[in-house]
CSV table of C-alpha atoms in Angstrom, one decimal:
chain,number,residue,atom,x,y,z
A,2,UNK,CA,93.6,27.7,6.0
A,3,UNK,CA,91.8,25.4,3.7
A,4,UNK,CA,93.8,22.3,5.2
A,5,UNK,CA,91.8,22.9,8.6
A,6,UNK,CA,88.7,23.1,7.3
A,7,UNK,CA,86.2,20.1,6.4
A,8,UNK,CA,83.9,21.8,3.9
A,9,UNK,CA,83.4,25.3,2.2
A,10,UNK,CA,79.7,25.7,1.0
A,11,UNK,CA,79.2,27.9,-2.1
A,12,UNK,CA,76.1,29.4,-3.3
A,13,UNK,CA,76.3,28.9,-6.3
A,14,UNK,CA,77.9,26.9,-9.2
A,15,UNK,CA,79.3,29.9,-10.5
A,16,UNK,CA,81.0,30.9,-7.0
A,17,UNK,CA,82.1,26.9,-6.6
A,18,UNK,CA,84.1,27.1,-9.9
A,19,UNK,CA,85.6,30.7,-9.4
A,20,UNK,CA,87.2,30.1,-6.0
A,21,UNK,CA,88.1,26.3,-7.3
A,22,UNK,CA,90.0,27.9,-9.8
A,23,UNK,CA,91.4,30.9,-7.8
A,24,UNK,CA,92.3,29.3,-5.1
A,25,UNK,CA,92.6,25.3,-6.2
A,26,UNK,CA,90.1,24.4,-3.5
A,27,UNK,CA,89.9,20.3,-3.6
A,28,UNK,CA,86.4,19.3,-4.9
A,29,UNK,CA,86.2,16.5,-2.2
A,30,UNK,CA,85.5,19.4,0.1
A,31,UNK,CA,83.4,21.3,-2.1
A,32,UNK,CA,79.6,21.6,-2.3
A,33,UNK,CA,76.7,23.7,-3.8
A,34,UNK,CA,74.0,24.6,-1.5
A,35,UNK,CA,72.2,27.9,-2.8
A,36,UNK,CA,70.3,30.5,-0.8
A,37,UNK,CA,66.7,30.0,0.5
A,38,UNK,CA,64.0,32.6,1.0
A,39,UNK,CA,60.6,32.5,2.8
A,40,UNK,CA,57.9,31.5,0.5
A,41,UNK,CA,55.6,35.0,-1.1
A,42,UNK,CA,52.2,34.9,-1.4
A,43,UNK,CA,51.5,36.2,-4.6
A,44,UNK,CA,49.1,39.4,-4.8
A,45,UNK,CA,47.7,40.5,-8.2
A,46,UNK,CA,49.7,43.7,-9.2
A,47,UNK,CA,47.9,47.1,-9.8
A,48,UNK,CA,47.4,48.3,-13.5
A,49,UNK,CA,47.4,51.9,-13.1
A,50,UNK,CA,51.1,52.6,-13.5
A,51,UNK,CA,54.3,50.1,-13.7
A,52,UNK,CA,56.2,50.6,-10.5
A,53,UNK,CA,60.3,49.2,-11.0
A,54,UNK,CA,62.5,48.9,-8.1
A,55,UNK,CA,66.1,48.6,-7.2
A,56,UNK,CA,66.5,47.2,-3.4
A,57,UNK,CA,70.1,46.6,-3.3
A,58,UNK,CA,73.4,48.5,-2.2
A,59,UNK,CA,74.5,51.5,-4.3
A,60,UNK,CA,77.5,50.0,-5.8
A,61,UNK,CA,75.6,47.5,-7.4
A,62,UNK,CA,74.1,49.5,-10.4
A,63,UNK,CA,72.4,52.6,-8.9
A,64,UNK,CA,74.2,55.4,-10.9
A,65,UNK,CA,74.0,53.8,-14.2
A,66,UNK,CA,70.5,52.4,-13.5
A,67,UNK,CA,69.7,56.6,-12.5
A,68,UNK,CA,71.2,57.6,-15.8
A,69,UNK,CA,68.9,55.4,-17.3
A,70,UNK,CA,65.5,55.6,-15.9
A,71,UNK,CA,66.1,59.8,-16.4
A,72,UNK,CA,67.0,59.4,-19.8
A,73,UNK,CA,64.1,57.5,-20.5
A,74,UNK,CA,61.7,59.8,-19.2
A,75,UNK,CA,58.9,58.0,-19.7
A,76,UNK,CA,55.5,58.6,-18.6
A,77,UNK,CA,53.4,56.7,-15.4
A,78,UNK,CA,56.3,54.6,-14.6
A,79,UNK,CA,58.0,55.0,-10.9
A,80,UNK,CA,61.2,53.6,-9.4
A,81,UNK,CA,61.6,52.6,-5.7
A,82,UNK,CA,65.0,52.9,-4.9
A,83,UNK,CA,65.4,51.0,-1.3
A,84,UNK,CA,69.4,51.7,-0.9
A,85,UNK,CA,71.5,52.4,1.6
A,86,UNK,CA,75.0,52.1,4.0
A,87,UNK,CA,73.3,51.8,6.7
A,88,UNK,CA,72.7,47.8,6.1
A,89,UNK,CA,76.2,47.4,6.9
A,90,UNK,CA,75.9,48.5,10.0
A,91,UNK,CA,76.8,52.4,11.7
A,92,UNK,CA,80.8,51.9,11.6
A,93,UNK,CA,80.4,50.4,7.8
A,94,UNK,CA,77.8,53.4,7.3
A,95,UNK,CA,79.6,56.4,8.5
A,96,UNK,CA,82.5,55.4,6.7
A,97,UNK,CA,81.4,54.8,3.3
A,98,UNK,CA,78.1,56.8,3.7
A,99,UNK,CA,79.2,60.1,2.4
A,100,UNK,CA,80.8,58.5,-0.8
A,101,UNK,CA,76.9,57.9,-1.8
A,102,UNK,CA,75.0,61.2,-0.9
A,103,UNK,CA,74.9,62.5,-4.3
A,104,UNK,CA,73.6,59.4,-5.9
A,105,UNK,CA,70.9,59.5,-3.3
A,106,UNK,CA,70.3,62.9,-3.4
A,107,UNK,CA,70.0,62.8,-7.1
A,108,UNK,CA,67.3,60.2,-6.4
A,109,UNK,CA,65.1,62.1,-4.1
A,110,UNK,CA,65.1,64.9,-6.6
A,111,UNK,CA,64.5,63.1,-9.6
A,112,UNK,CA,61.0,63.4,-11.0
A,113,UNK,CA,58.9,59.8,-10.5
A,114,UNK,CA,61.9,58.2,-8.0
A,115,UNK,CA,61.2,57.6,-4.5
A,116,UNK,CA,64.0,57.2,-2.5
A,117,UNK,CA,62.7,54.9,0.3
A,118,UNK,CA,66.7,54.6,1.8
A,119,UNK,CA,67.0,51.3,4.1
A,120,UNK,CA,64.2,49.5,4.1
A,121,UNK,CA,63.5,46.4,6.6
A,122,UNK,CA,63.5,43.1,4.2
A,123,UNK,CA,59.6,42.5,5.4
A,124,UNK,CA,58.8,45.7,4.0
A,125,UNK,CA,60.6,45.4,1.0
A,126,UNK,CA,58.6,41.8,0.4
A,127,UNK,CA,55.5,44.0,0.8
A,128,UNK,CA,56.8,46.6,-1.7
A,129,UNK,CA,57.9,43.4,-4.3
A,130,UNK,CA,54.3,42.0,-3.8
A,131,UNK,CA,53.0,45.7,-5.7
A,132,UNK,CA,56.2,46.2,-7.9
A,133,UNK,CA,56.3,45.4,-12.0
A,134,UNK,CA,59.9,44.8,-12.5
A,135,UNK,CA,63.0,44.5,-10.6
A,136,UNK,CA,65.9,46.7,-12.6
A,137,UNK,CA,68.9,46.1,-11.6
A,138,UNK,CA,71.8,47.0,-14.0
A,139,UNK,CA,74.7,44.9,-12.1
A,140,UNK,CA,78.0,45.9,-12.5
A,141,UNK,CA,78.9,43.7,-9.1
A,142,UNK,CA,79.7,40.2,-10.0
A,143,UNK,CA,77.1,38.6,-7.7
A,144,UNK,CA,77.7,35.1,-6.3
A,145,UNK,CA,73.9,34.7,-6.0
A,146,UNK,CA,71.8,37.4,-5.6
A,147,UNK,CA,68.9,37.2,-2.8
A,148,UNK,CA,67.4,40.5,-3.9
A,149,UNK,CA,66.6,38.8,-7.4
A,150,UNK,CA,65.1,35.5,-6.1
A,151,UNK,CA,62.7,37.3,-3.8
A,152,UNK,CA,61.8,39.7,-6.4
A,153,UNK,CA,60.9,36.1,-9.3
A,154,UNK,CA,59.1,34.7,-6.0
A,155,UNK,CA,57.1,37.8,-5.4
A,156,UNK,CA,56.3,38.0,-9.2
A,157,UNK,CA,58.5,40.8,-10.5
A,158,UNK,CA,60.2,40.5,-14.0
A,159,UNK,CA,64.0,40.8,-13.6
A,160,UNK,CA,65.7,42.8,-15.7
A,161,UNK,CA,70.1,42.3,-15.1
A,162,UNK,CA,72.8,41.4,-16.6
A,163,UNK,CA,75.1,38.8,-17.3
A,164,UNK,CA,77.7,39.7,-14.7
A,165,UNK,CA,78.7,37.1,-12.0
A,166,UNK,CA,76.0,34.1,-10.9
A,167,UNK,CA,73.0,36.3,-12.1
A,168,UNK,CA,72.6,34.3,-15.4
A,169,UNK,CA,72.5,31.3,-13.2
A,170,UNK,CA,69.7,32.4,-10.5
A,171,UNK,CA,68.0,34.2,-13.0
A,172,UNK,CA,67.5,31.7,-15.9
A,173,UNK,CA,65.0,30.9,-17.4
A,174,UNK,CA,62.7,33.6,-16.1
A,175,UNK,CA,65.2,37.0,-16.0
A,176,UNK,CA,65.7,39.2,-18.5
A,177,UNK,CA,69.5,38.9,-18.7
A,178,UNK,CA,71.6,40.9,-21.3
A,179,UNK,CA,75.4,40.2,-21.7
A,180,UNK,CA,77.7,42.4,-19.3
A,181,UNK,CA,79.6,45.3,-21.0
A,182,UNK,CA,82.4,46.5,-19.9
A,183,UNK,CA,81.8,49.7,-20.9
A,184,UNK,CA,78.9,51.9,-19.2
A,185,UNK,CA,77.8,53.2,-22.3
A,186,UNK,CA,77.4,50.7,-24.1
A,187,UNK,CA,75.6,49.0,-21.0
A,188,UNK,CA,73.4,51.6,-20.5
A,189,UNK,CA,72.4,51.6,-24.4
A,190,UNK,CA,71.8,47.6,-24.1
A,191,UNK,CA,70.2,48.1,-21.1
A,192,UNK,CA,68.1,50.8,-21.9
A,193,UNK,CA,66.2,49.1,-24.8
A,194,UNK,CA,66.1,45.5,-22.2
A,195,UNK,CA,64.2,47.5,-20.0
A,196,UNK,CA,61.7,49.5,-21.9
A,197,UNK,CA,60.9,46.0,-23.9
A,198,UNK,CA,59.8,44.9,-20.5
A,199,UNK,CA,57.8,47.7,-19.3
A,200,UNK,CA,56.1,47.8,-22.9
A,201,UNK,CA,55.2,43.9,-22.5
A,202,UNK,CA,54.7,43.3,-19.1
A,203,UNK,CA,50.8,42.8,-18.9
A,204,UNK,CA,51.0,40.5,-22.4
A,205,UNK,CA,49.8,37.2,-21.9
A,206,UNK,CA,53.1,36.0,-22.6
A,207,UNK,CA,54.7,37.3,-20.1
A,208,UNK,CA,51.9,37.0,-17.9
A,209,UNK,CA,51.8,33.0,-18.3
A,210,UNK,CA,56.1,33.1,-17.7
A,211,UNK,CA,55.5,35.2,-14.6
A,212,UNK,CA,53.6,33.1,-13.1
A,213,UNK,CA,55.7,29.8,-14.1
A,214,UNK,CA,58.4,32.0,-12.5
A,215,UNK,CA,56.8,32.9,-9.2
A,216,UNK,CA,55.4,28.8,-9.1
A,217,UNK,CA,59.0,27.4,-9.5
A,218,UNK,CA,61.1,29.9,-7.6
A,219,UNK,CA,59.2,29.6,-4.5
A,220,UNK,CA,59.1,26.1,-4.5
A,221,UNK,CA,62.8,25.7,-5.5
A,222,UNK,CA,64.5,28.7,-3.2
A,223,UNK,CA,62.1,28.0,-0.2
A,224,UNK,CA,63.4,26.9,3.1
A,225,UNK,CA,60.9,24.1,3.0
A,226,UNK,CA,63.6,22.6,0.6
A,227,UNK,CA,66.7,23.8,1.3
A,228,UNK,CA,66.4,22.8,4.9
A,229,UNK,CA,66.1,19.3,3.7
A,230,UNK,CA,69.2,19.6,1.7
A,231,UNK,CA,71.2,21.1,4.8
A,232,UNK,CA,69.8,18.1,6.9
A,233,UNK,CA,70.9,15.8,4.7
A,234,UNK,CA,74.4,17.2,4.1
A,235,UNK,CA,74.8,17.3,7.5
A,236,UNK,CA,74.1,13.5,7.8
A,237,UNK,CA,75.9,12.6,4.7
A,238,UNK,CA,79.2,13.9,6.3
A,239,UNK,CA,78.6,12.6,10.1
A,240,UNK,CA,78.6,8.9,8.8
């Protein structure tokens, strides 16, 4: 399969080296081009209470994120949990949907979690624009992670983990604590990652890393730049 191919474009660095070694891609037709979102105007986020969210698939973290956030308890903090089969599509959704009721229905009955299911990604930008902190517990070895650069452009601290390309696309700016295999011992490390955050959020510190954060990832991630990159690829291999 590889020998009829020209090029394979990865992601990530991360996601070049693991298939490279899997599967002994050749390098010569190999590149890196990452993900691209649509620039976020930044809006000032409210002070009354810190809002967290979690806008990916279930399998991602959910459960042990749920485990968390409940055992925390804590007081005028809410989580949006935007989740759902249905982004897959019906056939993907009525297959796998009933495997994720409960974890959903434990949301919606869970005191200071709105369950906000399948929301369109415009919406979810305008949710990210209000939203403190971006928790997401990944036990899913990402190869990039689009949910986590639109939530550093829209100003959101990002809490994760180590798993995957996450240390890659979040660094410098995420709060990134080393994967355990483990859930316990996850959710203990976790735990404490996240409720250092929500304790800190409005000091000036990470304030002034915030808004380094939203500055470089929207200028770095933005089509504006990565369109240039696929123009010139694309010229590079027609000579």
């Amino acid at each position: 399969y590889v020998d009829k191919l020209d090029y394979i474009v990865f992601n990530s660095n991360w996601n070049f080296e693991k298939f490279g070694y899997q599967f002994k891609i050749p390098e010569g037709k190999s590149i890196v081009i990452r993900n691209a979102i649509e620039k976020i105007n930044f809006q000032e986020k409210p002070r009354e209470k810190i809002s967290l969210i979690y806008h990916t698939t279930p399998w991602r973290g959910l459960t042990l994120l749920l485990k968390v956030f409940k055992s925390l308890d804590l007081e005028n903090i809410e989580l949006n949990v935007c989740s759902s089969t249905i982004i897959y599509g019906k056939k993907f959704n009525d297959i796998y949907g009933k495997k994720y009721e409960n974890i959903f229905n434990e949301c919606k009955k869970t005191k200071n979690i709105n369950y906000l299911g399948f929301v369109d990604n415009k919406k979810v930008i305008e949710v990210l624009k209000k939203t403190h902190i971006f928790a997401f517990p990944s036990i899913w070895p990402e190869t990039s992670c689009i949910a986590a650069i639109e939530s550093m452009a829209a100003g959101c601290e990002v809490v994760t983990t180590s798993l995957g390309a996450l240390n890659e696309t979040c660094s410098p700016f995420g709060k990134i604590i080393n994967f355990e295999k483990k859930p316990e011992d996850l959710e203990i490390k976790y735990s404490e990652a996240l409720v250092d955050s929500i304790k800190n959020f409005w000091s000036d510190k990470t304030q002034k890393k915030l808004k380094l954060q939203r500055e470089t990832i929207n200028s770095t991630y933005s089509w504006d730049v990565r369109s240039e990159e696929w123009e010139n690829f694309f010229d590079e291999i027609r000579k």
